[in-house]
C-alpha atoms as a PDB file:
ATOM      1  CA  MET A   1      -1.586 -83.437  53.904  1.00  0.00           C
ATOM      2  CA  THR A   2      -3.579 -86.357  52.059  1.00  0.00           C
ATOM      3  CA  GLU A   3      -3.222 -84.946  48.758  1.00  0.00           C
ATOM      4  CA  GLN A   4      -1.446 -87.532  46.315  1.00  0.00           C
ATOM      5  CA  PRO A   5       2.305 -86.073  45.407  1.00  0.00           C
ATOM      6  CA  LEU A   6       2.111 -84.359  42.730  1.00  0.00           C
ATOM      7  CA  ARG A   7       3.936 -85.692  39.539  1.00  0.00           C
ATOM      8  CA  GLU A   8       8.013 -84.751  37.851  1.00  0.00           C
ATOM      9  CA  PRO A   9       5.814 -83.201  35.008  1.00  0.00           C
ATOM     10  CA  THR A  10       4.095 -81.049  36.463  1.00  0.00           C
ATOM     11  CA  LEU A  11       5.964 -80.453  39.551  1.00  0.00           C
ATOM     12  CA  LEU A  12       9.008 -79.584  37.146  1.00  0.00           C
ATOM     13  CA  LEU A  13       6.199 -77.502  35.650  1.00  0.00           C
ATOM     14  CA  LEU A  14       5.128 -75.947  38.347  1.00  0.00           C
ATOM     15  CA  THR A  15       8.584 -75.095  39.488  1.00  0.00           C
ATOM     16  CA  ALA A  16       9.282 -73.561  36.632  1.00  0.00           C
ATOM     17  CA  LEU A  17       6.596 -70.020  36.982  1.00  0.00           C
ATOM     18  CA  ALA A  18       7.593 -70.092  41.044  1.00  0.00           C
ATOM     19  CA  ASP A  19      10.233 -67.464  40.555  1.00  0.00           C
ATOM     20  CA  ALA A  20       8.528 -65.587  37.357  1.00  0.00           C
ATOM     21  CA  PRO A  21       5.979 -65.793  34.620  1.00  0.00           C
ATOM     22  CA  ARG A  22       6.924 -67.759  31.102  1.00  0.00           C
ATOM     23  CA  HIS A  23       5.482 -68.434  27.806  1.00  0.00           C
ATOM     24  CA  GLY A  24       5.386 -72.448  25.523  1.00  0.00           C
ATOM     25  CA  TYR A  25       8.903 -72.616  24.702  1.00  0.00           C
ATOM     26  CA  ALA A  26      10.634 -70.254  27.992  1.00  0.00           C
ATOM     27  CA  LEU A  27       8.982 -72.914  30.107  1.00  0.00           C
ATOM     28  CA  MET A  28      10.252 -75.888  28.016  1.00  0.00           C
ATOM     29  CA  LYS A  29      13.898 -75.019  28.228  1.00  0.00           C
ATOM     30  CA  GLU A  30      13.515 -73.702  32.160  1.00  0.00           C
ATOM     31  CA  ILE A  31      12.533 -76.716  32.515  1.00  0.00           C
ATOM     32  CA  GLU A  32      15.072 -78.645  30.735  1.00  0.00           C
ATOM     33  CA  LYS A  33      16.942 -76.355  33.203  1.00  0.00           C
ATOM     34  CA  VAL A  34      15.662 -77.150  36.915  1.00  0.00           C
ATOM     35  CA  SER A  35      15.666 -80.871  36.014  1.00  0.00           C
ATOM     36  CA  ARG A  36      19.376 -80.326  35.400  1.00  0.00           C
ATOM     37  CA  GLY A  37      18.878 -81.363  31.728  1.00  0.00           C
ATOM     38  CA  ARG A  38      16.772 -85.264  32.153  1.00  0.00           C
ATOM     39  CA  VAL A  39      13.962 -83.708  31.594  1.00  0.00           C
ATOM     40  CA  ARG A  40      12.491 -82.555  28.367  1.00  0.00           C
ATOM     41  CA  MET A  41       9.563 -81.876  27.635  1.00  0.00           C
ATOM     42  CA  ARG A  42       7.576 -81.874  24.503  1.00  0.00           C
ATOM     43  CA  ALA A  43       5.585 -78.832  23.439  1.00  0.00           C
ATOM     44  CA  GLY A  44       1.938 -81.256  23.298  1.00  0.00           C
ATOM     45  CA  THR A  45       3.054 -82.291  26.417  1.00  0.00           C
ATOM     46  CA  LEU A  46       3.392 -78.737  27.980  1.00  0.00           C
ATOM     47  CA  TYR A  47       0.518 -77.914  26.475  1.00  0.00           C
ATOM     48  CA  GLY A  48      -1.554 -80.833  27.444  1.00  0.00           C
ATOM     49  CA  ALA A  49      -0.834 -80.062  30.951  1.00  0.00           C
ATOM     50  CA  LEU A  50      -0.779 -76.199  30.797  1.00  0.00           C
ATOM     51  CA  ASP A  51      -4.294 -76.161  30.362  1.00  0.00           C
ATOM     52  CA  ARG A  52      -5.065 -78.988  32.926  1.00  0.00           C
ATOM     53  CA  LEU A  53      -3.249 -76.773  35.284  1.00  0.00           C
ATOM     54  CA  LEU A  54      -5.300 -73.688  34.123  1.00  0.00           C
ATOM     55  CA  LYS A  55      -8.557 -75.638  34.327  1.00  0.00           C
ATOM     56  CA  GLN A  56      -7.379 -76.562  38.223  1.00  0.00           C
ATOM     57  CA  GLY A  57      -6.908 -72.714  39.029  1.00  0.00           C
ATOM     58  CA  LEU A  58      -2.576 -73.409  39.256  1.00  0.00           C
ATOM     59  CA  VAL A  59      -1.345 -71.777  36.554  1.00  0.00           C
ATOM     60  CA  ARG A  60      -2.976 -68.124  34.535  1.00  0.00           C
ATOM     61  CA  VAL A  61      -2.393 -66.433  31.605  1.00  0.00           C
ATOM     62  CA  GLU A  62      -0.038 -63.614  32.192  1.00  0.00           C
ATOM     63  CA  ARG A  63      -0.334 -61.919  28.993  1.00  0.00           C
ATOM     64  CA  GLU A  64      -1.702 -62.802  25.415  1.00  0.00           C
ATOM     65  CA  GLU A  65       0.691 -60.389  22.682  1.00  0.00           C
ATOM     66  CA  ILE A  66       1.550 -61.384  18.712  1.00  0.00           C
ATOM     67  CA  VAL A  67       5.116 -63.638  17.603  1.00  0.00           C
ATOM     68  CA  ASP A  68       6.132 -63.778  14.142  1.00  0.00           C
ATOM     69  CA  SER A  69       2.893 -63.329  13.751  1.00  0.00           C
ATOM     70  CA  ARG A  70       1.716 -66.104  16.497  1.00  0.00           C
ATOM     71  CA  MET A  71       0.297 -65.805  19.883  1.00  0.00           C
ATOM     72  CA  ARG A  72       2.284 -65.863  22.889  1.00  0.00           C
ATOM     73  CA  ARG A  73       0.351 -66.825  25.801  1.00  0.00           C
ATOM     74  CA  THR A  74       2.709 -65.816  28.976  1.00  0.00           C
ATOM     75  CA  TYR A  75       2.045 -67.428  31.958  1.00  0.00           C
ATOM     76  CA  ALA A  76       1.522 -67.730  36.142  1.00  0.00           C
ATOM     77  CA  LEU A  77       1.870 -69.162  38.956  1.00  0.00           C
ATOM     78  CA  THR A  78      -1.426 -68.406  40.772  1.00  0.00           C
ATOM     79  CA  ASN A  79      -1.856 -68.292  44.272  1.00  0.00           C
ATOM     80  CA  ALA A  80      -3.245 -72.228  44.604  1.00  0.00           C
ATOM     81  CA  GLY A  81      -0.442 -73.375  42.129  1.00  0.00           C
ATOM     82  CA  ALA A  82       1.808 -71.939  44.477  1.00  0.00           C
ATOM     83  CA  GLY A  83       0.514 -72.743  47.963  1.00  0.00           C
ATOM     84  CA  LEU A  84       0.564 -76.749  46.002  1.00  0.00           C
ATOM     85  CA  LEU A  85       4.362 -76.179  45.214  1.00  0.00           C
ATOM     86  CA  ALA A  86       4.640 -75.159  48.705  1.00  0.00           C
ATOM     87  CA  ASP A  87       3.429 -78.205  50.128  1.00  0.00           C
ATOM     88  CA  GLU A  88       5.090 -80.717  47.693  1.00  0.00           C
ATOM     89  CA  ALA A  89       7.670 -78.855  47.985  1.00  0.00           C
ATOM     90  CA  GLU A  90       7.831 -79.988  52.230  1.00  0.00           C
ATOM     91  CA  ARG A  91       6.873 -82.341  52.224  1.00  0.00           C
ATOM     92  CA  LEU A  92       9.993 -83.821  49.692  1.00  0.00           C
ATOM     93  CA  ARG A  93      12.144 -81.924  52.186  1.00  0.00           C
ATOM     94  CA  ALA A  94      10.380 -83.937  54.783  1.00  0.00           C
ATOM     95  CA  THR A  95      10.849 -86.913  53.114  1.00  0.00           C
ATOM     96  CA  ALA A  96      15.033 -87.000  51.553  1.00  0.00           C
ATOM     97  CA  ASP A  97      15.966 -84.892  55.632  1.00  0.00           C
ATOM     98  CA  GLU A  98      14.392 -88.289  57.182  1.00  0.00           C
ATOM     99  CA  ALA A  99      16.512 -90.787  54.861  1.00  0.00           C
ATOM    100  CA  VAL A 100      19.984 -88.801  55.324  1.00  0.00           C
ATOM    101  CA  ARG A 101      18.510 -88.829  58.942  1.00  0.00           C
ATOM    102  CA  ARG A 102      18.250 -92.655  58.729  1.00  0.00           C
ATOM    103  CA  LEU A 103      21.994 -93.571  55.896  1.00  0.00           C
ATOM    104  CA  SER A 104      23.701 -91.353  58.937  1.00  0.00           C
ATOM    105  CA  ALA A 105      22.207 -93.996  62.117  1.00  0.00           C
ATOM    106  CA  ASN A 106      23.978 -96.692  59.724  1.00  0.00           C
ATOM    107  CA  PRO A 107      26.962 -95.289  57.998  1.00  0.00           C
ATOM    108  CA  SER A 108      27.644 -98.884  56.785  1.00  0.00           C
ATOM    109  CA  GLY A 109      25.123 -98.607  54.465  1.00  0.00           C
ATOM    110  CA  ALA A 110      21.849-100.872  54.129  1.00  0.00           C
ATOM    111  CA  ASP A 111      24.259-104.209  53.081  1.00  0.00           C
ATOM    112  CA  GLY A 112      22.716-107.064  55.457  1.00  0.00           C
ATOM    113  CA  VAL A 113      20.023-104.559  56.508  1.00  0.00           C
ATOM    114  CA  THR A 114      16.402-106.501  55.836  1.00  0.00           C
ATOM    115  CA  ALA A 115      13.499-105.406  55.535  1.00  0.00           C
END
């Protein structure tokens, strides 16, 4: 794959949409859950990323509804977004597998190893 790796916010956002469509607040909570509390995406960052991903065709608006006199958009992953996420997951898995393999080959750790 010749494309650049996904940046973490994009990876987390696509991952949060992988199993179900979600609206903005639910996405923020799901990203926090997926990252095990490490990433708390703010509304400005989230909606900026969603706008970019919409333009790239990686997410789509599933539905719009009025809730408490405010517009709520629910977003879903497109086939292109799911494909990109699957490719990135495979790239990360291959890298992690190789890291584990190399660490297993050197049970004493990195001490004494030179680059």
